[in-house]
Amino acid sequence: MAPYQFIERPTPFNTKGGSTLPIFAITPAHIETGTIDPIALDWAKKAGFKAESGSLLLIPTSEGHLGGALFGLGTNPSEHPYITGKLARSLPAGDWHIETAPLTANRLSLGFGLGSYRFDRYKSEKSPAATLMIPRDADANDIKRQLAGVFLARDLINTPTNDMGPNELEAAFRGLAAHYKAEISVISGDDLRQNFPLVHTVGRASADAPRLLELRWGKKGHRKITLVGKGVCFDTGGLDIKPASSMLLMKKDMGGAANVMGLALMIMDAKLKVDLRVIVPVVENSISSNAFRPGDIYKSRKGLTVQIDNTDAEGRLILADALAYADEDAPDLLIDMATLTGAARVALGPDLPPFFTDDADLAQDLMEASLETDDPLWRLPLYAGYEKDIRAKFADITNAPAGGMAGAITAALFLKRFVSNTRHWAHFDIYGWAPSERPHSPGGGEAQAIRALYHHIRESVR
C-alpha cells in the first residue's frame, strides 16, 4: 500500500455544500419541555422516543421521504462527550447537519469524526457513509488535523503485519516525512551493531532487518520536542515464545510508533513553533537460529549492560537505545510511547493509559490536558523502592524482574536508567487497542494520549 494512503483519507465531513438533512441532538428534557422543532417533537412522542444516550430516530417527511433524525444525548450529555461518534455509524448515507445540540461545535464535530473511522481496506464490499456539515463556529482545520493524526495511528495498527512489517513501517514513516517536508535518516541491519546494539539484538532474527528511523522538522532555537515510539511490528515473544492466544493482537506491538507518528502529524500540520525530532526503533521479534537468548548479556548504547531474563520483554530493550540517543540532545520535552506491559492493562484497563514522570509540573499539565480534551490518562509512580527489582546478578540491570509484581513500574524504572540529561520526560504505557466498540471508535487499533499531548505541546509554545 502506498504510504500516502495512511495520511490522506476521505473526510467524514461534507465539503461540497448544498442541501443537508437536519439532526436534532436532544436530551429527555427537550421532549418534556417541548423545546425542539414541533414536527420532530410530535414524531418523537408518537414513536415513544426517550432520547436515551446514543439512540436514533429517523424522521419522515409528509411525503414519506427521509426528512431528518433525532439523536438522544441522555440526561447527562457531558458524561459521553463524543457520543456523536455513534451518529457516524448509525445514520443512513447522505449529507447531514446538526440543527440543535447542547454540545460545543468542536466536541460534536470531533466526536462525529472519530466515530466515522472505518478500516475496510481488506473488505470486498464498501458501504457509503454519512457526512456531516461542520458548524461555522467550529475550528474545522484543527478538527481535521486531529482526526488525521488519530486515523493514521489507527490505520497503522490495524494493518496486519504481512503489510506492516519493518519495511512497510519505514515506508509509511518516509511518507509522513515527505508530506511535511521533514528530514529523515535511517540506520538499518548490521550498521546498528555499534551504536544501537539492543535494537540490533532484538531484530536480527527477522527476515526484515531491524532499523532506527529518525525524523527532524521545525526550526533550531524553538522548543526541542522529541518523541520516541516502540516499533515492534510483530512480537512472537522470541525464544520465550508467547502462547497462540497472546499472539493474536501482536500486530499492534508497534502501537507506540503509530501513536508518535500520529502526534507528529498533528504538530507538523499545525506548524507549531518547535524543533521536532521523532525516533522510532523498528524490529520484528522473531525466532531463528540467531535469535537472542535468555541469559544473554548485552551492552546498551548508554554503556549499561542488560541481562536477558525473558526475550518477550523486548520492547524496553529497543527503547533503551532510542531513549539514550534522544537524551544525548537534552530536549526540552522527551515523550516515549509503547505498548509495553500487560501489568498496565491489569492496573487500569484498556481505555486508561498510565504515564510515568518525576516532573510534578509536567504531570499536572498532562492531567489538565487530558481533562480538556477528554483523552484519558492517569499518572503512576516511578517508585524508587522497586529499583532493587531491576538489578541483575551478572549485569547492571535485567530486562525482566522476577516475580511479576509492579511490572509497569519496573519497566518504567528500567527506561528511566537511559534518561539522565533530560529534565522533562514522560513514559506512556499504552494499549493501542480498543477491545470493543465505543461511541468515538468502532474498536480495533486506537490512538491514546496523543490528542492530550498535542494540546499540551500546542499550549506550551503559544
Tab-separated table of C-alpha atoms in Angstrom, residues 28-420:
chain	number	residue	atom	x	y	z
A	28	PRO	CA	-35.132	13.828	27.582
A	29	ALA	CA	-35.742	17.335	28.941
A	30	HIS	CA	-36.174	18.685	25.412
A	31	ILE	CA	-39.081	16.286	24.883
A	32	GLU	CA	-40.618	17.028	28.277
A	33	THR	CA	-40.483	20.807	27.788
A	34	GLY	CA	-41.265	20.734	24.064
A	35	THR	CA	-38.262	22.889	23.183
A	36	ILE	CA	-37.482	21.365	19.787
A	37	ASP	CA	-38.925	21.573	16.308
A	38	PRO	CA	-42.708	20.878	16.564
A	39	ILE	CA	-42.728	18.269	13.786
A	40	ALA	CA	-39.748	16.460	15.336
A	41	LEU	CA	-41.370	16.670	18.778
A	42	ASP	CA	-44.638	15.204	17.525
A	43	TRP	CA	-42.844	12.335	15.825
A	44	ALA	CA	-40.746	11.654	18.935
A	45	LYS	CA	-43.833	11.382	21.125
A	46	LYS	CA	-45.677	9.149	18.661
A	47	ALA	CA	-42.680	6.826	18.378
A	48	GLY	CA	-42.047	6.743	22.131
A	49	PHE	CA	-38.555	8.171	21.668
A	50	LYS	CA	-36.919	8.733	25.077
A	51	ALA	CA	-33.686	10.438	23.922
A	52	GLU	CA	-31.540	7.855	25.689
A	53	SER	CA	-27.814	8.252	25.134
A	54	GLY	CA	-26.875	7.192	21.602
A	55	SER	CA	-30.414	6.418	20.447
A	56	LEU	CA	-31.501	7.408	16.937
A	57	LEU	CA	-34.924	8.004	15.414
A	58	LEU	CA	-35.318	8.864	11.732
A	59	ILE	CA	-37.990	11.447	10.861
A	60	PRO	CA	-40.054	11.122	7.662
A	61	THR	CA	-41.456	13.976	5.605
A	62	SER	CA	-45.190	14.222	4.900
A	63	GLU	CA	-44.437	12.574	1.539
A	64	GLY	CA	-42.752	9.623	3.225
A	65	HIS	CA	-39.171	10.606	2.394
A	66	LEU	CA	-36.318	10.863	4.879
A	67	GLY	CA	-36.621	14.273	6.489
A	68	GLY	CA	-34.138	14.259	9.361
A	69	ALA	CA	-33.178	12.483	12.568
A	70	LEU	CA	-33.497	12.714	16.336
A	71	PHE	CA	-30.417	11.740	18.301
A	72	GLY	CA	-30.533	11.074	22.034
A	73	LEU	CA	-27.895	12.500	24.347
A	74	GLY	CA	-29.251	11.050	27.599
A	75	THR	CA	-29.828	13.008	30.772
A	76	ASN	CA	-26.159	13.977	31.167
A	77	PRO	CA	-24.534	14.738	27.770
A	78	SER	CA	-21.187	15.610	29.380
A	79	GLU	CA	-20.858	12.005	30.564
A	80	HIS	CA	-20.192	10.942	26.959
A	81	PRO	CA	-18.529	13.982	25.324
A	82	TYR	CA	-18.021	12.239	21.995
A	83	ILE	CA	-21.394	10.475	21.837
A	84	THR	CA	-21.954	11.970	18.371
A	85	GLY	CA	-19.488	9.374	17.114
A	86	LYS	CA	-22.408	6.944	17.174
A	87	LEU	CA	-24.177	9.116	14.616
A	88	ALA	CA	-21.460	8.496	12.063
A	89	ARG	CA	-22.097	4.770	12.182
A	90	SER	CA	-25.889	4.749	12.580
A	91	LEU	CA	-27.084	7.468	10.172
A	92	PRO	CA	-28.063	6.473	6.624
A	93	ALA	CA	-25.618	7.573	3.950
A	94	GLY	CA	-26.136	11.173	2.935
A	95	ASP	CA	-25.260	14.715	3.914
A	96	TRP	CA	-26.352	15.933	7.347
A	97	HIS	CA	-26.070	18.918	9.674
A	98	ILE	CA	-26.692	19.424	13.367
A	99	GLU	CA	-29.783	21.586	13.793
A	100	THR	CA	-29.749	21.691	17.604
A	101	ALA	CA	-27.399	20.255	20.217
A	102	PRO	CA	-26.398	21.253	23.775
A	103	LEU	CA	-22.759	20.493	22.911
A	104	THR	CA	-19.922	22.686	21.703
A	105	ALA	CA	-19.432	22.741	17.945
A	106	ASN	CA	-15.901	21.349	18.300
A	107	ARG	CA	-16.991	18.443	20.504
A	108	LEU	CA	-19.883	17.338	18.354
A	109	SER	CA	-17.812	17.598	15.154
A	110	LEU	CA	-14.752	15.843	16.583
A	111	GLY	CA	-16.972	13.147	18.089
A	112	PHE	CA	-18.657	12.524	14.745
A	113	GLY	CA	-15.292	12.404	13.019
A	114	LEU	CA	-13.729	9.988	15.497
A	115	GLY	CA	-16.738	7.683	15.266
A	116	SER	CA	-16.741	7.756	11.464
A	117	TYR	CA	-13.497	5.771	11.258
A	118	ARG	CA	-13.632	2.563	9.243
A	119	PHE	CA	-10.878	0.118	8.438
A	120	ASP	CA	-12.241	-1.585	5.334
A	121	ARG	CA	-9.143	-1.923	3.138
A	122	TYR	CA	-9.460	-5.689	3.094
A	123	LYS	CA	-13.258	-5.746	2.621
A	124	SER	CA	-14.591	-6.652	-0.807
A	125	GLU	CA	-17.701	-4.535	-0.288
A	126	LYS	CA	-17.516	-0.975	0.996
A	127	SER	CA	-20.724	0.769	2.046
A	128	PRO	CA	-21.289	4.533	1.660
A	129	ALA	CA	-21.186	6.631	4.821
A	130	ALA	CA	-22.952	9.667	6.200
A	131	THR	CA	-21.167	13.019	6.131
A	132	LEU	CA	-21.645	16.000	8.434
A	133	MET	CA	-21.516	19.718	7.753
A	134	ILE	CA	-19.079	21.235	10.259
A	135	PRO	CA	-20.731	24.130	12.132
A	136	ARG	CA	-19.347	27.548	11.267
A	137	ASP	CA	-18.192	28.197	14.831
A	138	ALA	CA	-16.087	25.018	14.927
A	139	ASP	CA	-12.330	25.019	14.306
A	140	ALA	CA	-12.590	22.895	11.173
A	141	ASN	CA	-8.873	22.832	10.380
A	142	ASP	CA	-7.849	21.691	13.848
A	143	ILE	CA	-10.593	19.069	13.973
A	144	LYS	CA	-9.469	17.616	10.634
A	145	ARG	CA	-5.835	17.743	11.822
A	146	GLN	CA	-6.601	15.766	14.973
A	147	LEU	CA	-8.649	13.229	13.019
A	148	ALA	CA	-5.795	12.774	10.543
A	149	GLY	CA	-3.390	12.010	13.397
A	150	VAL	CA	-5.786	9.617	15.100
A	151	PHE	CA	-6.671	7.864	11.846
A	152	LEU	CA	-3.003	7.493	10.920
A	153	ALA	CA	-2.326	5.751	14.226
A	154	ARG	CA	-5.395	3.542	13.879
A	155	ASP	CA	-4.598	2.607	10.274
A	156	LEU	CA	-1.001	1.665	11.042
A	157	ILE	CA	-2.016	-0.523	13.999
A	158	ASN	CA	-4.919	-2.192	12.198
A	159	THR	CA	-2.849	-3.127	9.160
A	160	PRO	CA	-1.715	-6.756	9.501
A	161	THR	CA	1.993	-7.471	9.753
A	162	ASN	CA	2.198	-9.021	6.294
A	163	ASP	CA	1.527	-5.465	5.057
A	164	MET	CA	3.071	-3.592	8.007
A	165	GLY	CA	6.441	-5.167	8.735
A	166	PRO	CA	9.629	-3.147	9.265
A	167	ASN	CA	9.920	-2.325	5.545
A	168	GLU	CA	6.357	-1.060	5.301
A	169	LEU	CA	6.523	0.888	8.568
A	170	GLU	CA	9.634	2.616	7.264
A	171	ALA	CA	7.779	3.419	4.023
A	172	ALA	CA	4.898	4.957	5.989
A	173	PHE	CA	7.395	6.927	8.096
A	174	ARG	CA	9.079	8.206	4.950
A	175	GLY	CA	5.685	9.101	3.507
A	176	LEU	CA	4.844	11.161	6.588
A	177	ALA	CA	8.205	12.939	6.444
A	178	ALA	CA	7.841	13.680	2.734
A	179	HIS	CA	4.304	15.014	3.198
A	180	TYR	CA	5.567	17.677	5.630
A	181	LYS	CA	8.994	18.159	4.038
A	182	ALA	CA	10.812	16.803	7.087
A	183	GLU	CA	14.359	15.449	7.073
A	184	ILE	CA	14.721	11.720	7.588
A	185	SER	CA	17.570	9.322	8.304
A	186	VAL	CA	17.593	5.538	8.635
A	187	ILE	CA	20.174	3.180	10.127
A	188	SER	CA	19.495	-0.490	9.453
A	189	GLY	CA	20.840	-4.023	9.699
A	190	ASP	CA	24.402	-4.591	10.841
A	191	ASP	CA	25.033	-0.832	10.831
A	192	LEU	CA	23.150	-0.821	14.154
A	193	ARG	CA	25.632	-3.132	15.896
A	194	GLN	CA	27.964	-0.493	17.295
A	195	ASN	CA	25.687	2.404	18.226
A	196	PHE	CA	22.316	0.720	18.716
A	197	PRO	CA	23.261	-2.785	19.864
A	198	LEU	CA	19.991	-3.585	21.657
A	199	VAL	CA	17.889	-2.659	18.614
A	200	HIS	CA	20.085	-4.930	16.511
A	201	THR	CA	19.928	-7.729	19.074
A	202	VAL	CA	16.126	-7.831	19.220
A	203	GLY	CA	15.550	-7.552	15.475
A	204	ARG	CA	18.371	-9.594	13.975
A	205	ALA	CA	16.384	-12.863	13.747
A	206	SER	CA	13.785	-11.384	11.399
A	207	ALA	CA	13.928	-11.658	7.614
A	208	ASP	CA	13.301	-7.879	7.614
A	209	ALA	CA	16.306	-6.059	9.040
A	210	PRO	CA	15.954	-4.012	12.241
A	211	ARG	CA	16.314	-0.272	11.820
A	212	LEU	CA	16.225	3.083	13.564
A	213	LEU	CA	14.078	5.751	11.910
A	214	GLU	CA	14.597	9.433	12.653
A	215	LEU	CA	12.623	12.461	11.507
A	216	ARG	CA	13.546	16.112	12.052
A	217	TRP	CA	11.251	19.051	11.400
A	218	GLY	CA	10.960	22.627	12.544
A	219	LYS	CA	13.428	25.335	13.369
A	220	LYS	CA	16.540	25.298	15.518
A	221	GLY	CA	16.118	27.545	18.535
A	222	HIS	CA	12.485	26.662	19.040
A	223	ARG	CA	11.429	24.382	21.903
A	224	LYS	CA	13.026	20.974	21.370
A	225	ILE	CA	10.377	18.245	21.384
A	226	THR	CA	11.481	14.638	20.948
A	227	LEU	CA	9.079	11.723	20.501
A	228	VAL	CA	10.186	8.092	20.761
A	229	GLY	CA	7.890	5.212	19.790
A	230	LYS	CA	8.258	1.457	20.148
A	231	GLY	CA	8.075	-0.136	16.710
A	232	VAL	CA	7.839	-3.901	17.242
A	233	CYS	CA	5.949	-4.853	14.087
A	234	PHE	CA	5.197	-8.315	15.441
A	235	ASP	CA	6.139	-9.961	18.697
A	236	THR	CA	6.315	-13.751	18.857
A	237	GLY	CA	7.907	-13.439	22.280
A	238	GLY	CA	11.159	-14.698	20.797
A	239	LEU	CA	12.575	-17.924	22.232
A	240	ASP	CA	10.342	-17.333	25.275
A	241	ILE	CA	7.517	-17.773	22.806
A	242	LYS	CA	4.043	-16.472	23.539
A	243	PRO	CA	1.065	-18.841	23.539
A	244	ALA	CA	-1.147	-18.572	20.454
A	245	SER	CA	-3.862	-16.626	22.281
A	246	SER	CA	-1.368	-13.952	23.334
A	247	MET	CA	-0.009	-13.622	19.808
A	248	LEU	CA	-3.324	-12.752	18.147
A	249	LEU	CA	-3.015	-8.998	18.697
A	250	MET	CA	0.726	-8.683	18.326
A	251	LYS	CA	0.405	-6.739	15.074
A	252	LYS	CA	-0.381	-3.860	17.456
A	253	ASP	CA	3.002	-4.031	19.199
A	254	MET	CA	4.134	-1.122	17.033
A	255	GLY	CA	1.353	0.980	18.571
A	256	GLY	CA	3.862	3.306	20.240
A	257	ALA	CA	5.415	4.100	16.860
A	258	ALA	CA	1.976	4.572	15.299
A	259	ASN	CA	0.924	6.972	18.046
A	260	VAL	CA	4.031	9.164	17.943
A	261	MET	CA	3.664	9.337	14.160
A	262	GLY	CA	0.062	10.472	14.591
A	263	LEU	CA	1.159	13.066	17.151
A	264	ALA	CA	3.959	14.252	14.866
A	265	LEU	CA	1.426	14.700	12.060
A	266	MET	CA	-0.682	16.994	14.271
A	267	ILE	CA	2.353	19.036	15.337
A	268	MET	CA	3.693	19.477	11.806
A	269	ASP	CA	0.300	20.145	10.263
A	270	ALA	CA	-0.359	22.873	12.849
A	271	LYS	CA	3.066	24.367	12.078
A	272	LEU	CA	3.829	24.630	15.783
A	273	LYS	CA	6.964	26.578	16.643
A	274	VAL	CA	9.008	23.588	17.770
A	275	ASP	CA	12.216	21.798	16.893
A	276	LEU	CA	10.694	18.340	16.427
A	277	ARG	CA	12.548	15.044	16.446
A	278	VAL	CA	10.842	11.647	16.093
A	279	ILE	CA	12.813	8.451	16.779
A	280	VAL	CA	11.342	5.018	16.080
A	281	PRO	CA	13.312	1.793	16.603
A	282	VAL	CA	11.725	-0.809	14.320
A	283	VAL	CA	12.074	-4.584	14.670
A	284	GLU	CA	10.207	-7.838	14.412
A	285	ASN	CA	10.828	-10.101	17.418
A	286	SER	CA	11.203	-13.375	15.548
A	287	ILE	CA	12.553	-16.842	16.190
A	288	SER	CA	15.575	-18.120	14.256
A	289	SER	CA	18.960	-19.692	14.846
A	290	ASN	CA	20.436	-16.253	15.540
A	291	ALA	CA	17.690	-15.038	17.881
A	292	PHE	CA	18.834	-13.591	21.207
A	293	ARG	CA	18.511	-15.975	24.153
A	294	PRO	CA	17.502	-15.965	27.822
A	295	GLY	CA	20.669	-15.500	29.855
A	296	ASP	CA	22.472	-13.445	27.222
A	297	ILE	CA	24.075	-10.183	28.338
A	298	TYR	CA	24.396	-7.178	26.023
A	299	LYS	CA	25.869	-3.716	26.349
A	300	SER	CA	23.465	-0.879	25.509
A	301	ARG	CA	24.212	2.361	23.683
A	302	LYS	CA	24.478	4.092	27.073
A	303	GLY	CA	27.078	1.549	28.259
A	304	LEU	CA	24.821	-0.193	30.789
A	305	THR	CA	24.837	-3.974	30.469
A	306	VAL	CA	21.488	-5.759	30.299
A	307	GLN	CA	20.844	-9.355	31.311
A	308	ILE	CA	18.145	-11.009	29.213
A	309	ASP	CA	15.872	-12.887	31.582
A	310	ASN	CA	12.960	-13.025	29.136
A	311	THR	CA	13.061	-12.471	25.372
A	312	ASP	CA	9.410	-11.376	25.496
A	313	ALA	CA	10.464	-8.192	27.326
A	314	GLU	CA	11.994	-6.851	24.124
A	315	GLY	CA	10.231	-3.505	23.836
A	316	ARG	CA	12.147	-1.896	26.665
A	317	LEU	CA	15.412	-3.046	25.063
A	318	ILE	CA	14.895	-1.207	21.791
A	319	LEU	CA	13.500	1.808	23.652
A	320	ALA	CA	16.590	1.872	25.864
A	321	ASP	CA	18.903	2.561	22.932
A	322	ALA	CA	16.456	5.008	21.347
A	323	LEU	CA	15.945	6.928	24.610
A	324	ALA	CA	19.682	7.097	25.271
A	325	TYR	CA	20.135	8.536	21.778
A	326	ALA	CA	17.311	11.056	22.281
A	327	ASP	CA	18.611	12.033	25.723
A	328	GLU	CA	22.059	12.923	24.403
A	329	ASP	CA	20.474	16.005	22.818
A	330	ALA	CA	18.804	17.020	26.141
A	331	PRO	CA	15.459	18.058	24.603
A	332	ASP	CA	13.077	20.401	26.401
A	333	LEU	CA	10.452	17.646	26.364
A	334	LEU	CA	11.001	13.931	25.781
A	335	ILE	CA	7.978	11.661	25.344
A	336	ASP	CA	8.127	7.924	24.746
A	337	MET	CA	5.134	5.754	23.922
A	338	ALA	CA	4.994	1.973	23.920
A	339	THR	CA	2.633	-0.964	24.124
A	340	LEU	CA	4.906	-2.193	26.877
A	341	THR	CA	3.319	-4.190	29.700
A	342	GLY	CA	0.285	-6.297	30.434
A	343	ALA	CA	0.603	-5.053	34.014
A	344	ALA	CA	-0.565	-1.584	32.915
A	345	ARG	CA	-3.731	-3.133	31.488
A	346	VAL	CA	-4.352	-5.103	34.682
A	347	ALA	CA	-3.960	-1.920	36.722
A	348	LEU	CA	-6.022	0.487	34.606
A	349	GLY	CA	-7.736	-1.488	31.861
A	350	PRO	CA	-7.557	-0.930	28.098
A	351	ASP	CA	-9.001	2.606	27.946
A	352	LEU	CA	-6.929	4.443	30.558
A	353	PRO	CA	-3.210	4.559	29.672
A	354	PRO	CA	-0.789	5.308	32.501
A	355	PHE	CA	2.141	7.667	32.238
A	356	PHE	CA	5.233	7.950	34.403
A	357	THR	CA	7.281	11.044	35.190
A	358	ASP	CA	9.230	12.541	38.090
A	359	ASP	CA	8.265	16.019	36.900
A	360	ALA	CA	5.283	17.118	39.015
A	361	ASP	CA	4.600	20.209	36.902
A	362	LEU	CA	4.607	18.193	33.677
A	363	ALA	CA	2.310	15.612	35.267
A	364	GLN	CA	-0.143	18.331	36.300
A	365	ASP	CA	-0.087	19.876	32.835
A	366	LEU	CA	-0.697	16.491	31.203
A	367	MET	CA	-3.625	15.730	33.504
A	368	GLU	CA	-5.163	19.118	32.727
A	369	ALA	CA	-4.705	18.494	29.003
A	370	SER	CA	-6.322	15.083	29.425
A	371	LEU	CA	-9.404	16.630	31.023
A	372	GLU	CA	-9.553	19.448	28.492
A	373	THR	CA	-9.528	17.042	25.548
A	374	ASP	CA	-11.364	14.085	27.130
A	375	ASP	CA	-8.365	11.947	26.246
A	376	PRO	CA	-7.971	9.758	29.364
A	377	LEU	CA	-4.624	9.500	31.193
A	378	TRP	CA	-3.528	8.520	34.680
A	379	ARG	CA	-0.201	9.025	36.409
A	380	LEU	CA	1.504	6.041	38.033
A	381	PRO	CA	4.575	6.392	40.274
A	382	LEU	CA	8.222	5.831	39.463
A	383	TYR	CA	8.525	4.260	42.903
A	384	ALA	CA	12.191	4.127	43.880
A	385	GLY	CA	11.545	1.262	46.275
A	386	TYR	CA	11.291	-1.084	43.288
A	387	GLU	CA	14.698	-0.125	41.864
A	388	LYS	CA	16.149	-3.198	43.537
A	389	ASP	CA	13.947	-5.388	41.332
A	390	ILE	CA	15.681	-4.380	38.112
A	391	ARG	CA	19.152	-5.228	39.388
A	392	ALA	CA	20.690	-8.276	37.739
A	393	LYS	CA	23.020	-10.908	39.167
A	394	PHE	CA	25.534	-10.823	36.324
A	395	ALA	CA	24.878	-7.456	34.629
A	396	ASP	CA	23.915	-3.918	35.556
A	397	ILE	CA	20.182	-4.461	35.066
A	398	THR	CA	17.701	-7.133	33.995
A	399	ASN	CA	15.066	-6.712	31.322
A	400	ALA	CA	12.574	-8.920	33.208
A	401	PRO	CA	12.427	-8.751	37.010
A	402	ALA	CA	11.403	-11.968	38.738
A	403	GLY	CA	8.027	-12.281	40.426
A	404	GLY	CA	5.921	-10.233	38.043
A	405	MET	CA	4.854	-7.679	40.662
A	406	ALA	CA	4.541	-3.973	39.694
A	407	GLY	CA	5.501	-4.818	36.120
A	408	ALA	CA	4.529	-1.452	34.623
A	409	ILE	CA	6.525	0.428	37.267
A	410	THR	CA	9.656	-1.695	36.973
A	411	ALA	CA	9.522	-1.335	33.169
A	412	ALA	CA	9.331	2.447	33.575
A	413	LEU	CA	12.221	2.365	36.061
A	414	PHE	CA	14.241	0.369	33.530
A	415	LEU	CA	13.665	3.052	30.889
A	416	LYS	CA	14.465	5.822	33.359
A	417	ARG	CA	18.041	4.479	33.580
A	418	PHE	CA	18.551	5.640	29.989
A	419	VAL	CA	17.340	9.220	30.511
A	420	SER	CA	19.817	11.310	32.503
